[in-house]
Every structure is written in structure tokens, then in C-alpha cells.
PDB file of C-alpha atoms in Angstrom:
ATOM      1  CA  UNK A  17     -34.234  -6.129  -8.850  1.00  0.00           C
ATOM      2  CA  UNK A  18     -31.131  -3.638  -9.658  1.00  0.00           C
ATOM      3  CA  UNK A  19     -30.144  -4.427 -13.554  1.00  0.00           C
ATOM      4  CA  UNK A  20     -26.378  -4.668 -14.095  1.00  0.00           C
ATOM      5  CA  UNK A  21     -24.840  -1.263 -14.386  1.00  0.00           C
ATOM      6  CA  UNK A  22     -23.033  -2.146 -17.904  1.00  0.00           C
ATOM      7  CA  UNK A  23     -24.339  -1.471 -21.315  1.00  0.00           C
ATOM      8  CA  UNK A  24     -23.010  -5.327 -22.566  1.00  0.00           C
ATOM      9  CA  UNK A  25     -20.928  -7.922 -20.756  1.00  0.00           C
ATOM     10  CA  UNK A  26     -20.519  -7.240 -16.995  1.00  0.00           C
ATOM     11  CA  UNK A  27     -17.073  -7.999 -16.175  1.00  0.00           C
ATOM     12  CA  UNK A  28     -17.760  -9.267 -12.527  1.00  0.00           C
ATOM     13  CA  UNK A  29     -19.433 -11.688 -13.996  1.00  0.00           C
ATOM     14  CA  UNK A  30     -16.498 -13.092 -15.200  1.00  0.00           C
ATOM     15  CA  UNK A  31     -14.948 -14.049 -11.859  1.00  0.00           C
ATOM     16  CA  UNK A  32     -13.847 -17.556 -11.342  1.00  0.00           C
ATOM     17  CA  UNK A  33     -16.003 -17.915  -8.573  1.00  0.00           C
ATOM     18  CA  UNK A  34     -19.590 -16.655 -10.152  1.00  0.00           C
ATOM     19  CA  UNK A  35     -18.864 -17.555 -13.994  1.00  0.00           C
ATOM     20  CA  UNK A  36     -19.750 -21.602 -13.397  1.00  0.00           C
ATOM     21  CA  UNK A  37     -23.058 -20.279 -12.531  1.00  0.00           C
ATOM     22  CA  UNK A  38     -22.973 -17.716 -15.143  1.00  0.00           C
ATOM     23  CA  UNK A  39     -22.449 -20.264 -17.868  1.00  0.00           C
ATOM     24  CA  UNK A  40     -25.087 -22.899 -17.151  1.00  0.00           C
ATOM     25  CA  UNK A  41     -27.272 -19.719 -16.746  1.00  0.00           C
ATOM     26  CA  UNK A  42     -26.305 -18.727 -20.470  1.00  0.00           C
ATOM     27  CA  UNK A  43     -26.594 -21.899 -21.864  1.00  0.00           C
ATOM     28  CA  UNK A  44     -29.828 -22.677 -20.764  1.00  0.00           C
ATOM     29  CA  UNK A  45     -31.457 -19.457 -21.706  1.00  0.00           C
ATOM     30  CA  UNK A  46     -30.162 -19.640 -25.078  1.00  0.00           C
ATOM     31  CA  UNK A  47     -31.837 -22.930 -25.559  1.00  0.00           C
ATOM     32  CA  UNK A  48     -34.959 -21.557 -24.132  1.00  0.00           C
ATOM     33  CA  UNK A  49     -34.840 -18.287 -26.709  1.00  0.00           C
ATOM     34  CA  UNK A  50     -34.428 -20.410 -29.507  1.00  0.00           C
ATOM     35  CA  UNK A  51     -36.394 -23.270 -28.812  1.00  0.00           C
ATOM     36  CA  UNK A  52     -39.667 -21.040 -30.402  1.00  0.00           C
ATOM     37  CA  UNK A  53     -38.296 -19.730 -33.406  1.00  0.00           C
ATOM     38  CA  UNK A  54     -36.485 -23.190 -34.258  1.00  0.00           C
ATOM     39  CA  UNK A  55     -39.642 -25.339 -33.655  1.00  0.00           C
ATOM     40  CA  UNK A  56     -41.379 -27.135 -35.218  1.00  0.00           C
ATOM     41  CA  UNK A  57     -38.726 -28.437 -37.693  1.00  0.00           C
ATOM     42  CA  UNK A  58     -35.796 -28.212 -35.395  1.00  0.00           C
ATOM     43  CA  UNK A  59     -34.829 -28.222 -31.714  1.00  0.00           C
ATOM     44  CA  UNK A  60     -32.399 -26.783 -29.008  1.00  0.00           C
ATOM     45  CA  UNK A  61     -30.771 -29.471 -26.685  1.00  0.00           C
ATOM     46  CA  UNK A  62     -28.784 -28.977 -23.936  1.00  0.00           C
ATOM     47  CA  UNK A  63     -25.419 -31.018 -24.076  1.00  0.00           C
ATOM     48  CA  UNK A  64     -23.629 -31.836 -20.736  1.00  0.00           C
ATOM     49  CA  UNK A  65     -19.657 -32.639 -20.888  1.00  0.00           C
ATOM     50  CA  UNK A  66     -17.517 -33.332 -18.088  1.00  0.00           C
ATOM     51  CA  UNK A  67     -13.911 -32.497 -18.045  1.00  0.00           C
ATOM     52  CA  UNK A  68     -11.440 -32.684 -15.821  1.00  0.00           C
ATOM     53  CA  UNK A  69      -9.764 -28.741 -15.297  1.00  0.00           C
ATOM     54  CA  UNK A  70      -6.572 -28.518 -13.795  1.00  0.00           C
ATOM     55  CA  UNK A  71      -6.634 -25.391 -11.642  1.00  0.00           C
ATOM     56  CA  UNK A  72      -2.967 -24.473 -10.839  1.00  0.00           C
ATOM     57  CA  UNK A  73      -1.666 -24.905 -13.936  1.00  0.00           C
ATOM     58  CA  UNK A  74      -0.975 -21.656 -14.502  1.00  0.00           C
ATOM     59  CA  UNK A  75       2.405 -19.788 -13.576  1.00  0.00           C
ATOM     60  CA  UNK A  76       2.149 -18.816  -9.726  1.00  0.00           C
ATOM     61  CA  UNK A  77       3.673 -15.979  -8.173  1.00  0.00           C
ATOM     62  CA  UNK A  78       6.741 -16.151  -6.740  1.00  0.00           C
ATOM     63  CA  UNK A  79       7.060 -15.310  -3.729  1.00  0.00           C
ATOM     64  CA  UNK A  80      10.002 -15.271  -1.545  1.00  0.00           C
ATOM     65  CA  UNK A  81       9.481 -15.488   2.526  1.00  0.00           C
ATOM     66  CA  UNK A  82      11.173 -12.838   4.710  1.00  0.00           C
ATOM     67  CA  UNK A  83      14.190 -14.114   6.483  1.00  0.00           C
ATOM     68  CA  UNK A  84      14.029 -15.763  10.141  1.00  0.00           C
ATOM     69  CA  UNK A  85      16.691 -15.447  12.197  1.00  0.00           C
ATOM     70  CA  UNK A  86      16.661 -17.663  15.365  1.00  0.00           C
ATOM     71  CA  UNK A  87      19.382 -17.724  18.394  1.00  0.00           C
ATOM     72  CA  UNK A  88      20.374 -20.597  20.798  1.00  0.00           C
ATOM     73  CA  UNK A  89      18.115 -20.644  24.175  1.00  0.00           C
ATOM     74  CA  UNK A  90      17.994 -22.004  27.748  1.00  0.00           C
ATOM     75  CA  UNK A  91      15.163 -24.581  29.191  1.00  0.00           C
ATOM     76  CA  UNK A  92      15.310 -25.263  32.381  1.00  0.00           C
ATOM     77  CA  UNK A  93      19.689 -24.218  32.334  1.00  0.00           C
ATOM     78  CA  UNK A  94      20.216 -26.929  30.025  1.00  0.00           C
ATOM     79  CA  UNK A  95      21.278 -25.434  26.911  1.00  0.00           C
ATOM     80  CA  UNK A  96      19.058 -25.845  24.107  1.00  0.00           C
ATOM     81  CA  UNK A  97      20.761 -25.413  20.696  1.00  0.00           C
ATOM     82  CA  UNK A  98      17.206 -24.198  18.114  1.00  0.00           C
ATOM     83  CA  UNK A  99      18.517 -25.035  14.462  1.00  0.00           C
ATOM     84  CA  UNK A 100      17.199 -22.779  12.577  1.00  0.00           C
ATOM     85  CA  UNK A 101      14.988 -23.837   9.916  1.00  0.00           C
ATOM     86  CA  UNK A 102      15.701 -23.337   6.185  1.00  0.00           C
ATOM     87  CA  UNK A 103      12.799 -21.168   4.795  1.00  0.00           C
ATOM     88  CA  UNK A 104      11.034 -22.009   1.561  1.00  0.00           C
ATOM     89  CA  UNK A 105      12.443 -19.889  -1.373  1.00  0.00           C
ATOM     90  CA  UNK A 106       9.596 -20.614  -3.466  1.00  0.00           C
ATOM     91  CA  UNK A 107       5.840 -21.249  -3.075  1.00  0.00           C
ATOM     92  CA  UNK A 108       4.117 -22.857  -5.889  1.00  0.00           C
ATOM     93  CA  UNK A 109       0.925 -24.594  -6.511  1.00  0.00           C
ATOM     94  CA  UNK A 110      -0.221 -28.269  -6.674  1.00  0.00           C
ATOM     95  CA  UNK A 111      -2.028 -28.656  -9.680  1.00  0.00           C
ATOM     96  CA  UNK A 112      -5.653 -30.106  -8.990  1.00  0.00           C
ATOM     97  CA  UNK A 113      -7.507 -31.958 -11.132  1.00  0.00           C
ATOM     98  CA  UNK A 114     -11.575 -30.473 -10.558  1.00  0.00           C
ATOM     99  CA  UNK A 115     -14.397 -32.179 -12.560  1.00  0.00           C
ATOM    100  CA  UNK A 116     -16.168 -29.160 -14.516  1.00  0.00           C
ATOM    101  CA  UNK A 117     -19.354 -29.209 -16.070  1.00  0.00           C
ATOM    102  CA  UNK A 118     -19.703 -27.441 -19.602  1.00  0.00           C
ATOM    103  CA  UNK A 119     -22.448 -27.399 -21.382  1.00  0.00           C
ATOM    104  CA  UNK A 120     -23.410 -26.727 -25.139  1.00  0.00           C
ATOM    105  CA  UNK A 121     -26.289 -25.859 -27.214  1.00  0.00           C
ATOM    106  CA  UNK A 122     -27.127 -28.639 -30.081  1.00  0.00           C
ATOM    107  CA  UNK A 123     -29.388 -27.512 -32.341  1.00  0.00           C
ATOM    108  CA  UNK A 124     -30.590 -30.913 -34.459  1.00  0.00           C
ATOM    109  CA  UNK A 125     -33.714 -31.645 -36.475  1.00  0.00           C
ATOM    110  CA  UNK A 126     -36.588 -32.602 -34.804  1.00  0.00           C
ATOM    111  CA  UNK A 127     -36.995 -35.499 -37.443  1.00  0.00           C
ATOM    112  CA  UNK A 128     -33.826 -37.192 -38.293  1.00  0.00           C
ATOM    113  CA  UNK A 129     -31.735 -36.118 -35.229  1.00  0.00           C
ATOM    114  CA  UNK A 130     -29.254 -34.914 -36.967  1.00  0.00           C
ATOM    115  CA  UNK A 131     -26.745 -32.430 -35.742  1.00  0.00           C
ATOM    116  CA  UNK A 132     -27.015 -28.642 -37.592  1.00  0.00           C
ATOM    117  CA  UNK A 133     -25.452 -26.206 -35.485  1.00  0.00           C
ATOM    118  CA  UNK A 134     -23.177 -26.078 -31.955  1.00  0.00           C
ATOM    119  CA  UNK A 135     -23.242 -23.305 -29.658  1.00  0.00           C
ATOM    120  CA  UNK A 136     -20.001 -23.054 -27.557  1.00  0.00           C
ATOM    121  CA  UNK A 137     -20.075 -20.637 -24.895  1.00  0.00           C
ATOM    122  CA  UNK A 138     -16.543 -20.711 -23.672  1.00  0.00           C
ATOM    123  CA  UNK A 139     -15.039 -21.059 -20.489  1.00  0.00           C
ATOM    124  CA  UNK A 140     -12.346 -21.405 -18.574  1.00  0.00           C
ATOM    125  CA  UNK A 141     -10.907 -24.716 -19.155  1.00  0.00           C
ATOM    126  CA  UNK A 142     -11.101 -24.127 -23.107  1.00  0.00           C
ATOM    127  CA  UNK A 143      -9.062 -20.730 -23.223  1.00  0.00           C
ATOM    128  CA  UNK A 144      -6.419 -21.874 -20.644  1.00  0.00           C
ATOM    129  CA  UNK A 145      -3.216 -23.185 -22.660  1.00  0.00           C
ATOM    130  CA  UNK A 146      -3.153 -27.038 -21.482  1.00  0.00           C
ATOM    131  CA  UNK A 147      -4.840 -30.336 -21.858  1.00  0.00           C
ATOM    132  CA  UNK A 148      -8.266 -28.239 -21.732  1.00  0.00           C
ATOM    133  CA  UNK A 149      -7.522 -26.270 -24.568  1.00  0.00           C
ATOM    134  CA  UNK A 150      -6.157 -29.006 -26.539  1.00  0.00           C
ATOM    135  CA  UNK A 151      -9.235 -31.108 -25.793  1.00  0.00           C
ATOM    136  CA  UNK A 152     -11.555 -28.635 -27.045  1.00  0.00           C
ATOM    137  CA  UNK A 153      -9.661 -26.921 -30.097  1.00  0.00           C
ATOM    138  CA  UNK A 154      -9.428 -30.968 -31.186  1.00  0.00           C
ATOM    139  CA  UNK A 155     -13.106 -30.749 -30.741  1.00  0.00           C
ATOM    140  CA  UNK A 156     -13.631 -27.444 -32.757  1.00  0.00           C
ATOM    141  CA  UNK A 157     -12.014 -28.804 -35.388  1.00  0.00           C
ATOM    142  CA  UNK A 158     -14.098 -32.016 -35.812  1.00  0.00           C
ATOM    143  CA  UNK A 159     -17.417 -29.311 -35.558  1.00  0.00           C
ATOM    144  CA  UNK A 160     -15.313 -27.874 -38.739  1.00  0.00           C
ATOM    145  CA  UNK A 161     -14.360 -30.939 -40.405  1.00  0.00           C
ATOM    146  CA  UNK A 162     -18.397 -31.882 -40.437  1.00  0.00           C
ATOM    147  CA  UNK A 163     -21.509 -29.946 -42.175  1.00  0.00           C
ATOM    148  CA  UNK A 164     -22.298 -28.643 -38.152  1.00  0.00           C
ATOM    149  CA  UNK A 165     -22.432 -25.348 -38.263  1.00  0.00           C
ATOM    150  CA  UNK A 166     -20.658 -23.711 -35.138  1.00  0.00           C
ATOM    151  CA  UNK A 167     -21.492 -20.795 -33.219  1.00  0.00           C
ATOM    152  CA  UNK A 168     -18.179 -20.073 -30.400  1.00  0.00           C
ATOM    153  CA  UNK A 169     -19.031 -17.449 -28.012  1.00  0.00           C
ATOM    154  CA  UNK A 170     -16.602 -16.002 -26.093  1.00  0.00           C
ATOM    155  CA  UNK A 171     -17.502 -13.670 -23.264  1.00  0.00           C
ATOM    156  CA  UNK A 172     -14.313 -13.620 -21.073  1.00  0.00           C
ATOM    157  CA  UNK A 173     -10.891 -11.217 -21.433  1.00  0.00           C
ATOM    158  CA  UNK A 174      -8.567 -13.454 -19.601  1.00  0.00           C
ATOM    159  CA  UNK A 175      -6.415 -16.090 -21.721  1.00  0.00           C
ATOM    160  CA  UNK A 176      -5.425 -16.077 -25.569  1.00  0.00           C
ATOM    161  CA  UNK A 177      -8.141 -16.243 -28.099  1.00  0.00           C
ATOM    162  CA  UNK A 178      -9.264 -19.205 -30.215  1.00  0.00           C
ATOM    163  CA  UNK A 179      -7.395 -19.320 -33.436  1.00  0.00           C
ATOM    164  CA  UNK A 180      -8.317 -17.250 -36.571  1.00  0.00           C
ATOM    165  CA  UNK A 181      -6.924 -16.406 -39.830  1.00  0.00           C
ATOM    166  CA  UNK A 182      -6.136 -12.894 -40.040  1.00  0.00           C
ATOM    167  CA  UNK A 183      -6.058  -9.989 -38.098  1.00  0.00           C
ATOM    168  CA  UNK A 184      -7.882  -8.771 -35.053  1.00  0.00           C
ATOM    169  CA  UNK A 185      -8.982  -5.581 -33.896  1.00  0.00           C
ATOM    170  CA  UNK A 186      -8.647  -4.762 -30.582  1.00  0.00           C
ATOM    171  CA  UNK A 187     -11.321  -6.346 -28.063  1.00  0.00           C
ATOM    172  CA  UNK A 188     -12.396  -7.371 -24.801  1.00  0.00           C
ATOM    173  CA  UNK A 189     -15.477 -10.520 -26.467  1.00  0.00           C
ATOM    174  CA  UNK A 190     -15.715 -12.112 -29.192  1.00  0.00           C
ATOM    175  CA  UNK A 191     -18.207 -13.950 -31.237  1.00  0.00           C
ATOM    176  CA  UNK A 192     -17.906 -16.008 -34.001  1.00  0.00           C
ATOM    177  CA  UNK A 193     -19.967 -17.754 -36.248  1.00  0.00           C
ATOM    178  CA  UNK A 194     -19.039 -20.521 -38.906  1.00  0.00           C
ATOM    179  CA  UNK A 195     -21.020 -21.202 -41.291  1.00  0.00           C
ATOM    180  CA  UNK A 196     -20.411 -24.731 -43.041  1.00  0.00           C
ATOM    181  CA  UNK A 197     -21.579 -23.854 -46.965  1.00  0.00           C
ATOM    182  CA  UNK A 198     -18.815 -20.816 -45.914  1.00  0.00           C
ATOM    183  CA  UNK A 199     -15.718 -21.987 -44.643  1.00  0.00           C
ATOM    184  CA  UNK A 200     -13.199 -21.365 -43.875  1.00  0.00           C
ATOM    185  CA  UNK A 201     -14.786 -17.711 -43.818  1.00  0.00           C
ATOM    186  CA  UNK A 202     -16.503 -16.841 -40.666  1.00  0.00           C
ATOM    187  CA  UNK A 203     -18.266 -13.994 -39.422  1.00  0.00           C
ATOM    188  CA  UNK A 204     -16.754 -12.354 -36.266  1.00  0.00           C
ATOM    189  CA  UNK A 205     -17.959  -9.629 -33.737  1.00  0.00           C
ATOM    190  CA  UNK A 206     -15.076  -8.614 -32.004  1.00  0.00           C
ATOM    191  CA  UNK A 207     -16.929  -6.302 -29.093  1.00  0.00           C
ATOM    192  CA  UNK A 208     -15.381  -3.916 -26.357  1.00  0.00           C
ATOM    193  CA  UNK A 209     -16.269  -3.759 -23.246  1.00  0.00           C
ATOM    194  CA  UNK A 210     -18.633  -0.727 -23.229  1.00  0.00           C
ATOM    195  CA  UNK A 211     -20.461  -1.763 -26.632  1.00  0.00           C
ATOM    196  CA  UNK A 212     -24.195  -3.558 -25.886  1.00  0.00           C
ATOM    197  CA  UNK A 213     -23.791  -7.371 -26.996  1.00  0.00           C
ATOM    198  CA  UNK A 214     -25.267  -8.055 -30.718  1.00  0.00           C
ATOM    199  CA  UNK A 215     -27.871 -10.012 -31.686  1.00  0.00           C
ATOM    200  CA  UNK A 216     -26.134 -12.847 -33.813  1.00  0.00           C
ATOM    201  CA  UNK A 217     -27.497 -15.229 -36.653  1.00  0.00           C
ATOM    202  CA  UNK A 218     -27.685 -18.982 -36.144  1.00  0.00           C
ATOM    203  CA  UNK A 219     -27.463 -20.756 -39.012  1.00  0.00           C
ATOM    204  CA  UNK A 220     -29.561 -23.757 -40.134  1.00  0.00           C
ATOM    205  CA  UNK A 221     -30.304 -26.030 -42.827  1.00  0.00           C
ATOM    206  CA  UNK A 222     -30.329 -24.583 -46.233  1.00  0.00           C
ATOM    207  CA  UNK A 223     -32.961 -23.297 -47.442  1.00  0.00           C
ATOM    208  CA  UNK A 224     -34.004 -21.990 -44.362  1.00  0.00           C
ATOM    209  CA  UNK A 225     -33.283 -18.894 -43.057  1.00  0.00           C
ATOM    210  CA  UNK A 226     -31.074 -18.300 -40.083  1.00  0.00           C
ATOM    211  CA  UNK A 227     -32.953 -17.455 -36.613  1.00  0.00           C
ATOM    212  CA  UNK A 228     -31.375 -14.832 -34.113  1.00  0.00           C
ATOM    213  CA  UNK A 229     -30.274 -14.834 -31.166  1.00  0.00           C
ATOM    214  CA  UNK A 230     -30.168 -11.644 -28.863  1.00  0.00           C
ATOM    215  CA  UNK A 231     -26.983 -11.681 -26.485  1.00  0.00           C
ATOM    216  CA  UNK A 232     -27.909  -8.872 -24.760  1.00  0.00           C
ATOM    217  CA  UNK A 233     -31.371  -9.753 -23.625  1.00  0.00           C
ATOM    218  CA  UNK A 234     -29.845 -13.485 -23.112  1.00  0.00           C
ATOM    219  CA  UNK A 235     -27.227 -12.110 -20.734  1.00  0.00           C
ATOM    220  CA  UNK A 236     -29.952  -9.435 -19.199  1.00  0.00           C
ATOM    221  CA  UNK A 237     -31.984 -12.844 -18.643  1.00  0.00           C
ATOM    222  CA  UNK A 238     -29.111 -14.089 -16.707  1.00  0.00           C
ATOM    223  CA  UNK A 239     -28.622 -11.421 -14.390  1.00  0.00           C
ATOM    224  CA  UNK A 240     -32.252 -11.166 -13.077  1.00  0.00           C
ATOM    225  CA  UNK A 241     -32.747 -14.581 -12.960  1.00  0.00           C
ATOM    226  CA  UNK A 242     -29.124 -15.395 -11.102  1.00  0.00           C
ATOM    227  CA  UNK A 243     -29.787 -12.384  -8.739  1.00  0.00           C
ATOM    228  CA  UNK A 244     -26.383 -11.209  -9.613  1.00  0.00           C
ATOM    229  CA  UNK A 245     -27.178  -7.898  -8.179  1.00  0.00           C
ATOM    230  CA  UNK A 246     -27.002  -9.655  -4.723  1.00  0.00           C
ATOM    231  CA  UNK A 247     -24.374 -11.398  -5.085  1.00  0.00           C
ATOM    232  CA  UNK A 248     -21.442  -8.777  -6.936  1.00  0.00           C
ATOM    233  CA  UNK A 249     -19.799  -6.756  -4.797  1.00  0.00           C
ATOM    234  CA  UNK A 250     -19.583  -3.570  -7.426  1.00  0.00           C
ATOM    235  CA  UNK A 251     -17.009  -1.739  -4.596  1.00  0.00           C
ATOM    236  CA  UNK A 252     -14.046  -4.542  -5.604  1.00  0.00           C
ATOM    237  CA  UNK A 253     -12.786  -4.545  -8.727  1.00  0.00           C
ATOM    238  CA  UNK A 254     -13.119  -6.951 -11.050  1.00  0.00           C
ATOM    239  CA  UNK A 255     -11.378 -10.420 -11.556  1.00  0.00           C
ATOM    240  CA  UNK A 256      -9.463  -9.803 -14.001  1.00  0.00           C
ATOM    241  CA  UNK A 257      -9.345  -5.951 -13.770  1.00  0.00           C
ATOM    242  CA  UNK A 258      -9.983  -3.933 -15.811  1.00  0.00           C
ATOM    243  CA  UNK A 259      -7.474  -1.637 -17.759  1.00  0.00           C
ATOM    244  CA  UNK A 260      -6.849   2.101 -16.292  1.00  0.00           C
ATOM    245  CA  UNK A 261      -9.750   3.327 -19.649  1.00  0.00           C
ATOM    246  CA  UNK A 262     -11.771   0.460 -18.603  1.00  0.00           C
ATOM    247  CA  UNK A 263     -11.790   1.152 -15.062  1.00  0.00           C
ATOM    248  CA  UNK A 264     -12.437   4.632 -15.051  1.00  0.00           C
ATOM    249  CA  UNK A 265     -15.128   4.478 -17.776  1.00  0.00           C
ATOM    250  CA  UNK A 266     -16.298   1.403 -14.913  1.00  0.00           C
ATOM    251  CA  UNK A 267     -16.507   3.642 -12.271  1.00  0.00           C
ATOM    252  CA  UNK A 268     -18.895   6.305 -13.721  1.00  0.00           C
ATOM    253  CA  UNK A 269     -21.515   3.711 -14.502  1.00  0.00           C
ATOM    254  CA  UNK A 270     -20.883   2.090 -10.299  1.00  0.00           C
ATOM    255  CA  UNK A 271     -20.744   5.713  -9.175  1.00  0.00           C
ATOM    256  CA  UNK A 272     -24.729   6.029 -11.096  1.00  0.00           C
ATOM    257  CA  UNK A 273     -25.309   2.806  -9.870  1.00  0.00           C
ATOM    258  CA  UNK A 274     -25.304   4.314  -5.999  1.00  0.00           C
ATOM    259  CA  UNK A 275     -26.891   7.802  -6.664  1.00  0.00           C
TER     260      UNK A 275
END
């Protein structure tokens, strides 16, 4: 078993076709971490939503088809006029409506069943501007509107940010944590892409403490138990690439990676 070659996040693990994977992965080790430092007063669910993603929604490339030309021909001495056939000046996509599975991490007590803190672990359909990201930021907000406590972690570059009063550095992940005795002030990692991931609080019930939660050995989890090593191909780039810093930073750790 190869670890990943990155210090934090792995950005291949961010492509659209391993990241599904990635994120039930995520989800349910981050249940499983917590479920012994939470018990026996509270305890880590996993909770499944279905929503519908609409892949395509995004602006396509344009992309305009060489011309054809076409001349008159002969069959058989008959003469065959060929019209020639208008070519497509545009090719879009059909938006397609694919069932996705996201899942979250309740954390309730183990008594009353009531609900103390949400773990988000975003994904696609919630960063994408659309009905997805409406659904969920309408969703965020009734997390903030409650006593939950809400923990949004956000491990992928691609698409805007969840709103947030005031100013961000510059970064590649973010993680933030909302506290409910606290709002509307949050805590927020904002992490680059060559920084290991922190080990974040998650809040409970007052008086008792907050329990950690260690995103790099949660992601490290992830990667041996997925067999990602198998299944990246470290000599493509990334999806999305990386920046021309990124990249070349990227290619000292593949080139160690080999040796």
C-alpha cells in the first residue's frame, strides 16, 4: 500500500469520477472516529439524502465544426445532385437529471435523540450554482436558524464558496465550524493545498467539551482503505488542474513518488 504523495488533500481525489466514492468514504470514517470519544452520552449517525444533480448545467464549450464542402456526383450516369448539409454551429449539452447520494454526519444524544451537531462534507451538487446549491444553502440556513451546531467541510477547489461574512484569504479547502451559543461568528480554516489538513473541534452540548476530529488521519483512512493508489493515475493531471505553483510544487512530490 503506496500512501498518497500529498502532505493534505490529494487533488486527484477530487475528480468527478472518484470523489462519489471519496465522499461516502469520508463520511463514514468520520462517524467511525467519533463514535468513541462521543459515546456513551452521544452518538454519530450516518444520514442518507438523495438529490437529484443536474450534470450539464454548467456552460459548455463552444465549439464550432470545421466546414464541409460537398460537390454534385454521378451513380450509375444519372446525375445525383448531394445537398450539402448545414453543419451544427454549436454543440451544447442536455442537461441530465442523475440521482446522487450525499450523506451527513448527525451527531444526536444517545438519550433524547435530539439533534447537536451536522457534519456536511460538501460535494458537487452543493457548490454548483443551481437548484443544488439553492437546496442546500436553504438547508444550511435552517442548521443556523436551530441550536444544531454545524460543521461544513469543504475539500474541493472547483465552484464558488459557501457564503461568509468578511474576507477570505486565499485558499484551495476550507473548513468551517459554527458554533450555535456563537453565531453568527464561526471559526474557519481556510487551508492551501500543500498545508497537512487540521484536526478540527466538534462542538457539543454545553457543558461538555468539544471532541476532535483529525482530517488528516480521516482522509489518510480513506486512501488506504479506497485503494486510491490503484486507482489514480498520478502521470495525468488533475481534474481540475492545478495552477502553474501548484503544479510544479505537484510534480516534485509525483517525481519522489517514482524514485
Amino acid at each position: 500500500m503506496t500512501p498518497s504523495p500529498f502532505p493534505g488533500m490529494d487533488p486527484y481525489l477530487e475528480g468527478p469520477d472518484l470523489w462519489p466514492d471519496v465522499h461516502a468514504r469520508l463520511a463514514n470514517i468520520i462517524a467511525e472516529q467519533l463514535a468513541p470519544l462521543l459515546a456513551p452520552k452521544y452518538v454519530a449517525e450516518l444520514n442518507t439524502q438523495i438529490v437529484i444533480d443536474r450534470v450539464g448545467d454548467e456552460p459548455p464549450e463552444v465549439l464550432t465544426p470545421d466546414v464541409v464542402v460537398t460537390r454534385p456526383g454521378t451513380e450509375g450516369g444519372v446525375m445525383v445532385m448531394t445537398s450539402p448539409t448545414a453543419p451544427a454551429p454549436l454543440h451544447l449539452a442536455i442537461p441530465l437529471a442523475i440521482p446522487t447520494r450525499l450523506i451527513s454526519v448527525y451527531i444526536r444524544k444517545q438519550a433524547t435523540k435530539e439533534l447537536v451537531t451536522v457534519i456536511e462534507l460538501l460535494s458537487p451538487v452543493n457548490k454548483r450554482p443551481g437548484v443544488g446549491r439553492g437546496e442546500y444553502l436553504d438547508k444550511r440556513m435552517s442548521y443556523l436558524e436551530t441550536g444544531a451546531h454545524l460543521v461544513e467541510i469543504d475539500l474541493l477547489r472547483k465552484w464558488p464558496r459557501m457564503p461568509l461574512e468578511g474576507r477570505l484569504p486565499r485558499c484551495d479547502y476550507l473548513v468551517m465550524v459554527s458554533v450555535a451559543y456563537q453565531r453568527p461568528t464561526c471559526d474557519v480554516w481556510p487551508i492551501r493545498l500543500p498545508q497537512p489538513l487540521p484536526a478540527i473541534p466538534i462542538p457539543l452540548r454545553r457543558p461538555d467539551p468539544a471532541v476532535p476530529l483529525d482530517l488528516g488521519l480521516t482522509l489518510r483512512t480513506a486512501y488506504e482503505r479506497g485503494r486510491y493508489d490503484l486507482r489514480i493515475d498520478y502521470s495525468q493531471p488533475p481534474d481540475p488542474r492545478l495552477s502553474a505553483d501548484d503544479a510544479a510544487w505537484a510534480e516534485t512530490l509525483l517525481v519522489k513518488r517514482e524514485a
